[in-house]
Short mmCIF file of C-alpha atoms and ligand atoms in Angstrom, two decimals:
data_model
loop_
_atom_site.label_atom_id
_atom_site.label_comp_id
_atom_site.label_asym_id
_atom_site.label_seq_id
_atom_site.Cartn_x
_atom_site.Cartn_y
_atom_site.Cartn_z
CA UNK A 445 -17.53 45.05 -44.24
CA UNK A 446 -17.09 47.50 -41.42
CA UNK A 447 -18.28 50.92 -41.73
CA UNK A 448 -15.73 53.06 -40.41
CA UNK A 449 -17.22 56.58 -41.43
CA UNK A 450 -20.49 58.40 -41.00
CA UNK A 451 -21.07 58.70 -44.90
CA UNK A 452 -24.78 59.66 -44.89
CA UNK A 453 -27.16 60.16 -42.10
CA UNK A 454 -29.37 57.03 -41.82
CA UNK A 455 -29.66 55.86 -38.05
CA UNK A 456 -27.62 52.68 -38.31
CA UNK A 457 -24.27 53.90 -40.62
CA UNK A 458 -24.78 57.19 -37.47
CA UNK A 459 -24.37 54.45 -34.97
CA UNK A 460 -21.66 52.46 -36.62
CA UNK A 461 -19.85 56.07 -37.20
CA UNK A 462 -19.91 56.45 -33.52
CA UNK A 463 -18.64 52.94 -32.62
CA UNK A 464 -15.57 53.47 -35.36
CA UNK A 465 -14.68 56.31 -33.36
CA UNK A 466 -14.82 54.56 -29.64
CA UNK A 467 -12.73 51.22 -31.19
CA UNK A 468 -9.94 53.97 -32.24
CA UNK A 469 -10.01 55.20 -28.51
CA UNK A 470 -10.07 52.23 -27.37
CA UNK A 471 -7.70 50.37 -29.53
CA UNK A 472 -9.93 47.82 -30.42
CA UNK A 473 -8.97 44.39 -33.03
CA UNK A 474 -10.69 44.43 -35.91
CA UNK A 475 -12.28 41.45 -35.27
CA UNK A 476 -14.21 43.03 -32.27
CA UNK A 477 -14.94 45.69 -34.10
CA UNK A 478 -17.10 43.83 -36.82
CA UNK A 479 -18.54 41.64 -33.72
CA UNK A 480 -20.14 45.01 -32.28
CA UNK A 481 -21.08 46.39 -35.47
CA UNK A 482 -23.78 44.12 -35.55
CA UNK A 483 -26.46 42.40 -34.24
CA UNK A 484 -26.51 39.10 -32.56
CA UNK A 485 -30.27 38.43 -33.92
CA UNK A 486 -32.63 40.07 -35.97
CA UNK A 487 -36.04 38.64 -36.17
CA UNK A 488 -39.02 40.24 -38.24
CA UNK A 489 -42.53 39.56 -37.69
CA UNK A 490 -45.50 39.92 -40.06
CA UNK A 491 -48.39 39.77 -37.97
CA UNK A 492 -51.86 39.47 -39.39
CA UNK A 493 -55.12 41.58 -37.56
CA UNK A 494 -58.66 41.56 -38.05
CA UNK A 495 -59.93 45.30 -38.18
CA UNK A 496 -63.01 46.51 -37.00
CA UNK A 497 -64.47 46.73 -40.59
CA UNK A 498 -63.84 42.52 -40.68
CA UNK A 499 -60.74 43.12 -43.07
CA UNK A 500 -57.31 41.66 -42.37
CA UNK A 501 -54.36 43.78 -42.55
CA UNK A 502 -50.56 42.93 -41.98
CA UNK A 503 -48.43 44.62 -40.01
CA UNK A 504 -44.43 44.09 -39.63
CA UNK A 505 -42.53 44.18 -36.43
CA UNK A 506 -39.37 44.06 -35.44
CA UNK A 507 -36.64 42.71 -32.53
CA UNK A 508 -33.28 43.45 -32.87
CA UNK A 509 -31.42 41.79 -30.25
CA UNK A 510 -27.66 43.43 -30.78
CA UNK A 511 -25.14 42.15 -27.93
CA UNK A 512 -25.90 39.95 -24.78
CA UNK A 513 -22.23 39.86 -23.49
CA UNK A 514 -23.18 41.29 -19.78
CA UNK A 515 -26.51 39.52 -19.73
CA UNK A 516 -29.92 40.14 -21.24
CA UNK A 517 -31.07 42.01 -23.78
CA UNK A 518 -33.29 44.94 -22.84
CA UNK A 519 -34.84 47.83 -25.03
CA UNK A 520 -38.10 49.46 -26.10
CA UNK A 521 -40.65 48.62 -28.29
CA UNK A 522 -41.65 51.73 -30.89
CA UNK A 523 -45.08 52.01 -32.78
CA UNK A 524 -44.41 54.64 -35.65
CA UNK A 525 -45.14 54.72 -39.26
CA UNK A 526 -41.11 55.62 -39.71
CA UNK A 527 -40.18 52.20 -38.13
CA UNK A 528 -37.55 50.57 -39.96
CA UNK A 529 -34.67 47.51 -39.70
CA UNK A 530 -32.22 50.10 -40.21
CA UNK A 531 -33.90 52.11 -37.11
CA UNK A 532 -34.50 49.48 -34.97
CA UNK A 533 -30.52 48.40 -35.65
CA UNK A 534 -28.99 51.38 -34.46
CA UNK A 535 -31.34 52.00 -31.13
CA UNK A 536 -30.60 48.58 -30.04
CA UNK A 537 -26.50 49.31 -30.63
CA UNK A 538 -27.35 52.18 -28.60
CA UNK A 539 -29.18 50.14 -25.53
CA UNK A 540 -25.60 47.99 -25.50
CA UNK A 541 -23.69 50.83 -24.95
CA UNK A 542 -26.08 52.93 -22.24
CA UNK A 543 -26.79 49.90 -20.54
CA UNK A 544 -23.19 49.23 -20.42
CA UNK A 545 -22.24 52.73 -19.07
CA UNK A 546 -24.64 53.21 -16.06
CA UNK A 547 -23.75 49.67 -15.25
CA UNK A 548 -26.70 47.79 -15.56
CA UNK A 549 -26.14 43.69 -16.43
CA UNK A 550 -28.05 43.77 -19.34
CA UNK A 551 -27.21 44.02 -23.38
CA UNK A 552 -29.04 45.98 -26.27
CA UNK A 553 -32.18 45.17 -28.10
CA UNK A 554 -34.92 47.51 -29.33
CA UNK A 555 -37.96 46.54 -31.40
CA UNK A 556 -41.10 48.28 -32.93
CA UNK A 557 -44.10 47.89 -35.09
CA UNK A 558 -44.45 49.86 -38.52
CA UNK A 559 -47.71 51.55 -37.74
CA UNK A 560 -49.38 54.90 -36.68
CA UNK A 561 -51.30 53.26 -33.38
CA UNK A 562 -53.34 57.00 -34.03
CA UNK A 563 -55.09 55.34 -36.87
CA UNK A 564 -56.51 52.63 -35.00
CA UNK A 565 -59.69 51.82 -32.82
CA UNK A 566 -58.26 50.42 -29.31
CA UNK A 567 -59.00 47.16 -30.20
CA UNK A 568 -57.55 47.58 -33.17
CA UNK A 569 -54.29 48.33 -31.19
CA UNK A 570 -55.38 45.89 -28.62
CA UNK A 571 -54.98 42.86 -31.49
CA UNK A 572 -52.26 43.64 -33.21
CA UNK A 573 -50.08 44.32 -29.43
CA UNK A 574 -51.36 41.38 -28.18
CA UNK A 575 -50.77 39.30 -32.23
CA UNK A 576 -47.05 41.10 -32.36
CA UNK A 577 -46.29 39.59 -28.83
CA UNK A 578 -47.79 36.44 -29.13
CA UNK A 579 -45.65 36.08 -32.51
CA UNK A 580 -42.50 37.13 -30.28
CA UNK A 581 -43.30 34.33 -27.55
CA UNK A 582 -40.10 32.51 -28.40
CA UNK A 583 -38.15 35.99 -28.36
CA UNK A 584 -39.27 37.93 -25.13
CA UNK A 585 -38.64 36.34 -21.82
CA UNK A 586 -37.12 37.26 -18.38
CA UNK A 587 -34.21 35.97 -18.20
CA UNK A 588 -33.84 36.28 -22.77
CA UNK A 589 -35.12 40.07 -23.89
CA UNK A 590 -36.79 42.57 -21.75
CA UNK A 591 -39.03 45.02 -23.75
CA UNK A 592 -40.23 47.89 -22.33
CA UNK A 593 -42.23 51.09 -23.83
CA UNK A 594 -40.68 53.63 -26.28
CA UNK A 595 -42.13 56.16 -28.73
CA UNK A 596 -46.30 55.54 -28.55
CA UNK A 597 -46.21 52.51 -26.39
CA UNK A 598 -46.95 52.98 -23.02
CA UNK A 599 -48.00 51.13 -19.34
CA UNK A 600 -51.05 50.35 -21.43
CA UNK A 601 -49.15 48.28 -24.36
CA UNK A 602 -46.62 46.65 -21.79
CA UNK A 603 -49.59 45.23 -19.12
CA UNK A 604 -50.96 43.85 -23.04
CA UNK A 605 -47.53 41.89 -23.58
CA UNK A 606 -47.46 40.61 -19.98
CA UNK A 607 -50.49 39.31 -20.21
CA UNK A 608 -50.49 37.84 -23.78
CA UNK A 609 -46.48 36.13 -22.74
CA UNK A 610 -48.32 34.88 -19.39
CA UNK A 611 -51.44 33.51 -20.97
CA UNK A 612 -49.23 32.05 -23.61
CA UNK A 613 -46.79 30.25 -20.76
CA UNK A 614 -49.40 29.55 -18.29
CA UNK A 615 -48.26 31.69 -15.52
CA UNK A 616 -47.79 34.77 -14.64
CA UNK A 617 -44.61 36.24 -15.98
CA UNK A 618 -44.26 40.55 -14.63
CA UNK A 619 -40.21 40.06 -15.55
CA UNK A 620 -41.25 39.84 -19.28
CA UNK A 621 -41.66 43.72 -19.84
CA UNK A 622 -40.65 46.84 -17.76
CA UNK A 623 -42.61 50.23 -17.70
CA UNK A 624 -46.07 47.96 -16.34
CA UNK A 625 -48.54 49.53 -14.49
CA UNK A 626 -48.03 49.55 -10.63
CA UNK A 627 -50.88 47.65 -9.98
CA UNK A 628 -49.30 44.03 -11.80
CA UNK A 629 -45.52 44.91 -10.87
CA UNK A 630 -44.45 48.40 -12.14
CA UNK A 631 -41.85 50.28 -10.02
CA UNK A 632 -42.86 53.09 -8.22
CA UNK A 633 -40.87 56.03 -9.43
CA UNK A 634 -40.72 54.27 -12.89
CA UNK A 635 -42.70 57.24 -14.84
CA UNK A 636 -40.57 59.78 -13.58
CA UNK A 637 -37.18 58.23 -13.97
CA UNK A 638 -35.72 59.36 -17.06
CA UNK A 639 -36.94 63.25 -16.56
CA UNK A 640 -35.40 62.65 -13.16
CA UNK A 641 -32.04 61.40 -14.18
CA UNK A 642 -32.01 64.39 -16.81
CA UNK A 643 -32.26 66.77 -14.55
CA UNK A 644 -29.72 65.01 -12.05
CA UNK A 645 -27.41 65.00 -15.36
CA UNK A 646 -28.02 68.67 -15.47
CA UNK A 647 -27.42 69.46 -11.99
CA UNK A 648 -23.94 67.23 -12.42
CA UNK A 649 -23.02 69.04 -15.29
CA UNK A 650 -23.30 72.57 -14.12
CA UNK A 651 -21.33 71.65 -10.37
CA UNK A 652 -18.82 70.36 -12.53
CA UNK A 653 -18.68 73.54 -14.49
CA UNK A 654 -18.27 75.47 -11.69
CA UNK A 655 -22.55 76.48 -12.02
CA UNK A 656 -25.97 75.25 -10.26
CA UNK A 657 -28.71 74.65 -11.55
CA UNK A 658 -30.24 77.06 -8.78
CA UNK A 659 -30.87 80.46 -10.74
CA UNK A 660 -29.87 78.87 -13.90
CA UNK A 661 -31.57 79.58 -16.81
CA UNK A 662 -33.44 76.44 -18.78
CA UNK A 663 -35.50 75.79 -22.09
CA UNK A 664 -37.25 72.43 -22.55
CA UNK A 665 -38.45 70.84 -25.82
CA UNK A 666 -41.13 68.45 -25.26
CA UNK A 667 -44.15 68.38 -22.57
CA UNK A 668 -44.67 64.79 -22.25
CA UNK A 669 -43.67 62.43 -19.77
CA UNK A 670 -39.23 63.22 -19.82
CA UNK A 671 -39.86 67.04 -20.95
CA UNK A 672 -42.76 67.87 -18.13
CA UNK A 673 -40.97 65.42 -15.32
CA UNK A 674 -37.10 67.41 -16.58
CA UNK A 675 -39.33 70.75 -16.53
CA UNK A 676 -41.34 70.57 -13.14
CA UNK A 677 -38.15 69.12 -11.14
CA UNK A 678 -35.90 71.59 -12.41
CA UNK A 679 -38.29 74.06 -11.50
CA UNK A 680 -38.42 72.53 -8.07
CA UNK A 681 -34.65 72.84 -7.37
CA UNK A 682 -34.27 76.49 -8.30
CA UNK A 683 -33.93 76.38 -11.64
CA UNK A 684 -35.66 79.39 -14.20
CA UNK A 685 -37.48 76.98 -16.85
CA UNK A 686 -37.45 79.86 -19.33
CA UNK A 687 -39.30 78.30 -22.24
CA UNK A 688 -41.31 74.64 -22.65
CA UNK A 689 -42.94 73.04 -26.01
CA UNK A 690 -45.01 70.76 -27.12
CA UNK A 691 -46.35 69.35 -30.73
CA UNK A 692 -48.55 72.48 -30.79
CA UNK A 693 -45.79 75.10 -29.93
CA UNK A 694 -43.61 76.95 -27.31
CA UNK A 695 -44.51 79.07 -24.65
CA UNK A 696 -41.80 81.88 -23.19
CA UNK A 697 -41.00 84.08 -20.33
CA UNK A 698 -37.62 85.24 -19.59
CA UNK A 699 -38.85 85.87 -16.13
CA UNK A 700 -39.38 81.77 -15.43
CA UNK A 701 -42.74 79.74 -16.43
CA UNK A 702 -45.08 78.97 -13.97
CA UNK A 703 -44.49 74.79 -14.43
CA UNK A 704 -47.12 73.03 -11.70
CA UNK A 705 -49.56 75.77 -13.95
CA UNK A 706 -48.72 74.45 -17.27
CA UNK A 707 -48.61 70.67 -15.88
CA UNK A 708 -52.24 71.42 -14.89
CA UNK A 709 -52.84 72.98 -18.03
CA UNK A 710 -52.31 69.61 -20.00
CA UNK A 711 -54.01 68.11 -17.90
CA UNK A 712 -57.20 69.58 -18.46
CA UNK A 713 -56.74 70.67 -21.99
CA UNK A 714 -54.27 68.20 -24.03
CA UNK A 715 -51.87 69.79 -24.23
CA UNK A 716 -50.24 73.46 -24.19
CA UNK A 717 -52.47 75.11 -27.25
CA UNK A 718 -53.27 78.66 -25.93
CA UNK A 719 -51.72 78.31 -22.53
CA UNK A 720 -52.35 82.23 -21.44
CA UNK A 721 -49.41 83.70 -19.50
CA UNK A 722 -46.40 83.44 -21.59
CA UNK A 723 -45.27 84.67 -24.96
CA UNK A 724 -45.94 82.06 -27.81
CA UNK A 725 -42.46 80.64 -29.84
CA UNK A 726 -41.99 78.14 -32.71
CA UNK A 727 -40.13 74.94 -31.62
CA UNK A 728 -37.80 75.95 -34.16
CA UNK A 729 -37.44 79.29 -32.50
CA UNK A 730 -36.61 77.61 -28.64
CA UNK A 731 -34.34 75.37 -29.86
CA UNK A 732 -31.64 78.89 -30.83
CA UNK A 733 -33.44 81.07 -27.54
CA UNK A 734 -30.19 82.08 -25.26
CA UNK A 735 -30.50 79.98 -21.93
CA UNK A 736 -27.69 78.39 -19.68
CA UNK A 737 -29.19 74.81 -20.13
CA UNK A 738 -31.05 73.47 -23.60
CA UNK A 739 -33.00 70.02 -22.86
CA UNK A 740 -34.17 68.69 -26.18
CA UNK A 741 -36.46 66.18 -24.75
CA UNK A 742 -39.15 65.32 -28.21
CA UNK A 743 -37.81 64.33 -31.11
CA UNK A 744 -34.46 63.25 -32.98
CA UNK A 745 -32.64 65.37 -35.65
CA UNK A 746 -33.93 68.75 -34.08
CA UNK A 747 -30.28 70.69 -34.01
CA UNK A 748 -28.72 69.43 -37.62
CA UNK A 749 -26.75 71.45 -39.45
CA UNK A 750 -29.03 74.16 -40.80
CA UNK A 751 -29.15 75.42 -37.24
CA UNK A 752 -26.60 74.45 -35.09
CA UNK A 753 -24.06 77.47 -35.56
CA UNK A 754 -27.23 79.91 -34.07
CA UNK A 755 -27.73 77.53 -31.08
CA UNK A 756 -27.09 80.37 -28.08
CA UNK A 757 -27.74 77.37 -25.10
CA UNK A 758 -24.22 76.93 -23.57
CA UNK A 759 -24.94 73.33 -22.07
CA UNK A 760 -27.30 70.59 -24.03
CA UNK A 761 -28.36 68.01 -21.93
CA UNK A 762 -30.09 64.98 -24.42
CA UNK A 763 -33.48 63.82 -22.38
CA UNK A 764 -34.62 62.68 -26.05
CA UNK A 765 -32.54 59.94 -28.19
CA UNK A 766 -30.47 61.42 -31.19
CA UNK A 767 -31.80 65.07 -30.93
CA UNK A 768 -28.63 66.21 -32.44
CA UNK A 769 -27.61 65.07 -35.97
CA UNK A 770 -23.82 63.80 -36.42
CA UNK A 771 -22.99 66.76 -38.37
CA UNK A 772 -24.09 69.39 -35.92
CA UNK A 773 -22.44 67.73 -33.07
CA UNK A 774 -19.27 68.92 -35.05
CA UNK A 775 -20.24 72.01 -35.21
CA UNK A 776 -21.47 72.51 -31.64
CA UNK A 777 -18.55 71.26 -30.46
CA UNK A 778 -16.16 73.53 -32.24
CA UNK A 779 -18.01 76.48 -31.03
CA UNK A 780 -17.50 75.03 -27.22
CA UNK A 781 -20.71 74.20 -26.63
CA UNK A 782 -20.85 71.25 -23.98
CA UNK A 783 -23.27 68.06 -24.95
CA UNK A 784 -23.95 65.52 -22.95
CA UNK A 785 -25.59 62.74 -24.80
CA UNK A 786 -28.68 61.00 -24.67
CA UNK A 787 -26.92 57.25 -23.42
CA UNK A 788 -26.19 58.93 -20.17
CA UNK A 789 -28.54 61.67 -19.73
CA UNK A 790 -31.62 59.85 -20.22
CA UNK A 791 -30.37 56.28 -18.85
CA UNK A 792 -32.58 56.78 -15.93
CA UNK A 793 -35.22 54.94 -17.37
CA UNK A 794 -33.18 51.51 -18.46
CA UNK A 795 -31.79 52.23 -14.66
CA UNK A 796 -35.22 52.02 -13.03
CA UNK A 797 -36.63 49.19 -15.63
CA UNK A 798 -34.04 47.26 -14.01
CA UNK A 799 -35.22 47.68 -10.53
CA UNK A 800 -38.55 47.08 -11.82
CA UNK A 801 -37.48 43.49 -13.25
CA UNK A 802 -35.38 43.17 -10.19
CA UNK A 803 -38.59 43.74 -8.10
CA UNK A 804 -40.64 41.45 -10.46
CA UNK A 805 -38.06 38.37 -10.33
CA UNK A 806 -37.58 39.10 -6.38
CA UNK A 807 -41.40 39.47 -5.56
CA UNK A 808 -39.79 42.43 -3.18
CA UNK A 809 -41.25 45.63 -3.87
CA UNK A 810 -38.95 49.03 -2.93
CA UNK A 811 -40.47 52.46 -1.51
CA UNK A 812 -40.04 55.17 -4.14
CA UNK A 813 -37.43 57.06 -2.10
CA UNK A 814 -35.82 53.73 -2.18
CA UNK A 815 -36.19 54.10 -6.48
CA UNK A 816 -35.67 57.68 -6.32
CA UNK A 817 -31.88 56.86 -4.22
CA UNK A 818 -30.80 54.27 -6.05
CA UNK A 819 -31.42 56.05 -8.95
CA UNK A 820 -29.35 59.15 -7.65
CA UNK A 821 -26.82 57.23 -7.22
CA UNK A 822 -26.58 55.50 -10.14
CA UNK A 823 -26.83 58.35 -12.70
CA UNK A 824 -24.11 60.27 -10.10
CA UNK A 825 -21.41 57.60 -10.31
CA UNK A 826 -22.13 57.44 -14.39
CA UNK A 827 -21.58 60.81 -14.69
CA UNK A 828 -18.20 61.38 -12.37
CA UNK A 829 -17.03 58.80 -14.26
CA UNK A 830 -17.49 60.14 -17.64
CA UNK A 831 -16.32 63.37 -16.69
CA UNK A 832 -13.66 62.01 -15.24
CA UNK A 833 -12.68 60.64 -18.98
CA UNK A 834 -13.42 64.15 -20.22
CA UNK A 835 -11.37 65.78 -18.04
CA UNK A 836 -8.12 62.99 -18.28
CA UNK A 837 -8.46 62.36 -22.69
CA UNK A 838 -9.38 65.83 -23.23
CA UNK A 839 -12.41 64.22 -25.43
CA UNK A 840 -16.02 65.26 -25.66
CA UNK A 841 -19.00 63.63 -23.22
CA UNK A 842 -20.37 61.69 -26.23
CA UNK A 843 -17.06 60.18 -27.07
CA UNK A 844 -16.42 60.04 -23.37
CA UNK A 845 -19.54 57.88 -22.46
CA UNK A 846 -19.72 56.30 -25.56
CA UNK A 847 -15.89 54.71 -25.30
CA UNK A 848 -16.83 53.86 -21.57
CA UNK A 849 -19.93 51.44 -22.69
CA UNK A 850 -17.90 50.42 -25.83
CA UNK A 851 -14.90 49.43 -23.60
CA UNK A 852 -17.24 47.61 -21.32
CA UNK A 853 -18.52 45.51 -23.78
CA UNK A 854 -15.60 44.68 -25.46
CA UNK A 855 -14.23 43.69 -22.06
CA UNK A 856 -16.94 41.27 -21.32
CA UNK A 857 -15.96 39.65 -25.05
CA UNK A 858 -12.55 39.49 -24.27
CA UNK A 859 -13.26 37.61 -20.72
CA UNK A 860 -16.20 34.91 -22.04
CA UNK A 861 -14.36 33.95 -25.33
CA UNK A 862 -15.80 33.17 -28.44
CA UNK A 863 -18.01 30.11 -28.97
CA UNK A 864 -16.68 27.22 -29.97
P1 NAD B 1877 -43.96 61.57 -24.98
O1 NAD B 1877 -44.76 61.06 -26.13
O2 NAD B 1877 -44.46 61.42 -23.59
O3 NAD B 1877 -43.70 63.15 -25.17
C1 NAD B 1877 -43.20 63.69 -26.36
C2 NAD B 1877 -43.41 65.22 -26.29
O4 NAD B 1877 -42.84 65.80 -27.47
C3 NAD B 1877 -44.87 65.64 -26.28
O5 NAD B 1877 -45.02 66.78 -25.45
C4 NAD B 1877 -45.12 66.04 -27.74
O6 NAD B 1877 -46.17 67.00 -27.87
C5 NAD B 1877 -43.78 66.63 -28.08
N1 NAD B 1877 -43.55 66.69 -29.52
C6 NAD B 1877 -43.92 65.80 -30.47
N2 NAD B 1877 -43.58 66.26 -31.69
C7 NAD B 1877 -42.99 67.45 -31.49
C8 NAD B 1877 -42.45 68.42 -32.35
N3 NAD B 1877 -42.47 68.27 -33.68
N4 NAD B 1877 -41.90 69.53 -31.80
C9 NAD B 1877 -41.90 69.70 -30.46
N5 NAD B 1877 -42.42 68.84 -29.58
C10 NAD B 1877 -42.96 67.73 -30.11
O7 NAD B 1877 -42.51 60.93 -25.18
P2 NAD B 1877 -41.37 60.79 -24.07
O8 NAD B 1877 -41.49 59.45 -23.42
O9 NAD B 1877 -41.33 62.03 -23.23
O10 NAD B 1877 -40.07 60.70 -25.01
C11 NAD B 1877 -39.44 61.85 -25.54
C12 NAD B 1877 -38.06 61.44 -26.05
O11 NAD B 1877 -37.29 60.88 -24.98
C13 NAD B 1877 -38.03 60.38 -27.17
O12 NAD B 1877 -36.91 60.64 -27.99
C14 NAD B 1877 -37.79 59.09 -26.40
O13 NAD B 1877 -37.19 58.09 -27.23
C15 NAD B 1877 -36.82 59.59 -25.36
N6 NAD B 1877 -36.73 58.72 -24.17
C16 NAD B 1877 -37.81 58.46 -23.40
C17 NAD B 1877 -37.68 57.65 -22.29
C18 NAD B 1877 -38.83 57.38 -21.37
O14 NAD B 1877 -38.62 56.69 -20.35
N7 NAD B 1877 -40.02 57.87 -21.65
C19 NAD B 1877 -36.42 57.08 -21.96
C20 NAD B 1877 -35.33 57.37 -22.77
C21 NAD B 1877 -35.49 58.19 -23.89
#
């Protein structure tokens, strides 16, 4: 059965709420509807690791590889103690549809590991990574499913599955996972890339409104590597980075934070505990603070509907994935504040994970300012054209992007055919 309404809140019946809504747009059969309602493949792993203490303890994983229709599927791998099928499901619909909409030939998939990685020793972490991907060998491949690092996986975890697939295969394999380490075939500019195209999205956004980001005013939720990146280049081009958090809490000054200072800060300290010159505010508290542009770049569910009708920002650009719950996108919306969601605004790392595969299968490695351009120009051209579908349907950016990388999809069925 199709789910054609967002009846509660879990991640997946979210996902399938949004996808109801593009196949009205777009006019869609039913019959390609229930196609891309679900996932091509699903497998689950249960992969057993020796602990330091001699014990063995099971841990489950999952791939969820959702559409291939414009070639392979691509997504992150998650290591979090919320991991679920469910989860897992609806990020990988998601990867279809971003992929889709900054052009990239590649489908969905997204995959994780039920586990806090905090409550291991490394080689703890090192076993069960390198168990987990030896347990996918028959799932991850170059030209198959392309993982690459999401929430607590990192350069660290991806040179790990390289490794383990290439041992496994007998040679070395750098197209099996994106976000590697420069040194065996990252990209240069690969770290940066989705804090980059967030801020690009941002500068977009306000031109198009008539605004730049010059002089404009900007609150950031979310130090690490899309929050600082989003923060510091913002900062760069002009723009007053009012207010920045992290896990430990928000720092303000209405006058503009010093960013290269607080980027220093974490570096020697953690992270942004007791950072001296600004006022301190709750995350809770920046979320509803009065700035021109509101990057939630930490968590998901952070504007829901307790909060949404005090939100003051008058543009939210998404650097994190599903910061804004279904319900307060409503509201948000009827009060005329502009979103634009997280499957364009933080595509730039899918965008340069490509070039990194491309690099990897090409054995041709690119300059950054080569990165850095194509990137511009990708993230550009995705957002003219979803404006563009803003400005000629009269629809909202999420519906607008979403129905473009819905539409794409569905066009890609309707040319290959169904098998047999
Ligand atoms: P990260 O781990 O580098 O940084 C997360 C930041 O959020 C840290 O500063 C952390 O202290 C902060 N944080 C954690 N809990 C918080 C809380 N309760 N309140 C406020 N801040 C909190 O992660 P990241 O790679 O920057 O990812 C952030 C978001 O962006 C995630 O939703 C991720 O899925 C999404 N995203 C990341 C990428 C990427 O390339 N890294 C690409 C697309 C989407």
């Amino acid at each position: 059965m199709i789910v054609t309404e967002t009846t509660h809140v879990s991640p997946l019946s979210s996902a399938r709420g949004q996808l109801a809504k593009c196949v009205e747009i777009l006019g869609l059969d039913r019959g390609l509807h229930e196609r891309l309602a679900f996932p091509d493949r699903v497998v689950q792993t249960n992969s057993p690791v020796r602990m330091d203490d001699g014990t063995i303890r099971m841990f489950a994983g999952y791939r969820v590889q959702h559409n291939n229709a414009l070639g392979p599927y691509k997504g992150g791998l998650r290591f979090h103690p919320t991991v679920t099928m469910d989860e897992v499901t609806a990020l990988a619909m998601l990867m279809t549809w971003k992929c889709a909409l900054v052009g990239l030939p590649y489908g969905g998939a997204k995959g994780g590991v039920t586990v806090d990685p905090k409550q291991l020793s490394l080689g703890e972490l090192e076993r069960l990574v390198r168990r987990f991907a030896a347990d996918m060998v028959l799932v991850f491949d170059p030209q198959k499913d392309i993982p690459a690092p999401d929430v607590n996986t990192s350069p660290r975890e991806m040179a790990w599955i390289m490794d383990t697939w290439s041992v496994n295969k007998g040679y070395a394999a750098p197209g099996v996972v994106t976000g590697k380490p420069i040194a065996i075939g990252g990209s240069l500019g690969r770290l940066e890339a989705t804090g980059r195209g967030v801020v690009t999205i941002a500068d977009e956004l306000l031109k198009f409104k008539g605004r730049k980001l010059a002089g404009s005013t900007i609150a950031v939720q979310g130090f690490g590597n899309v929050g600082s990146v989003a923060a510091h280049l913002a900062h760069q081009q002009g723009g007053r980075v009012v207010a920045v958090s992290d896990v430990t809490g928000g720092y303000h000054n209405p006058d503009g934070l010093d960013i290269p200072a607080m980027i220093r800060y974490v570096q020697a300290n953690g992270n942004l505990a007791g950072y001296p010159d600004a006022t301190p505010v709750s995350n809770e508290e920046l979320v509803l603070l009065q700035v021109d542009v509101l990057i939630p770049a930490a968590l998901e569910a952070v504007i829901t509907e307790a909060n949404a009708d005090r939100v003051k920002a008058e543009f939210i650009v998404e650097g994190a994935n599903g910061p804004i719950t279904p319900g307060a996108d409503a509201i948000l919306e009827k009060r005329g504040i502009t979103v634009v969601p997280d499957i364009l605004a933080n595509a730039g790392g899918v965008v340069v994970s490509y070039f990194e595969w491309v690099q990897g299968i090409s054995r041709l490695f690119w300059t950054e300012d080569e990165v850095n351009n194509r990137l511009n120009t990708i993230m550009v051209r995705s957002f003219s054209q979803v404006a563009g579908l803003v400005t000629s349907k009269g629809i909202s950016f999420r519906m607008a992007a979403y129905s473009i990388g819905v539409g794409r999809v569905a066009d890609a069925h309707k040319h290959r055919g169904l098998f047999p």
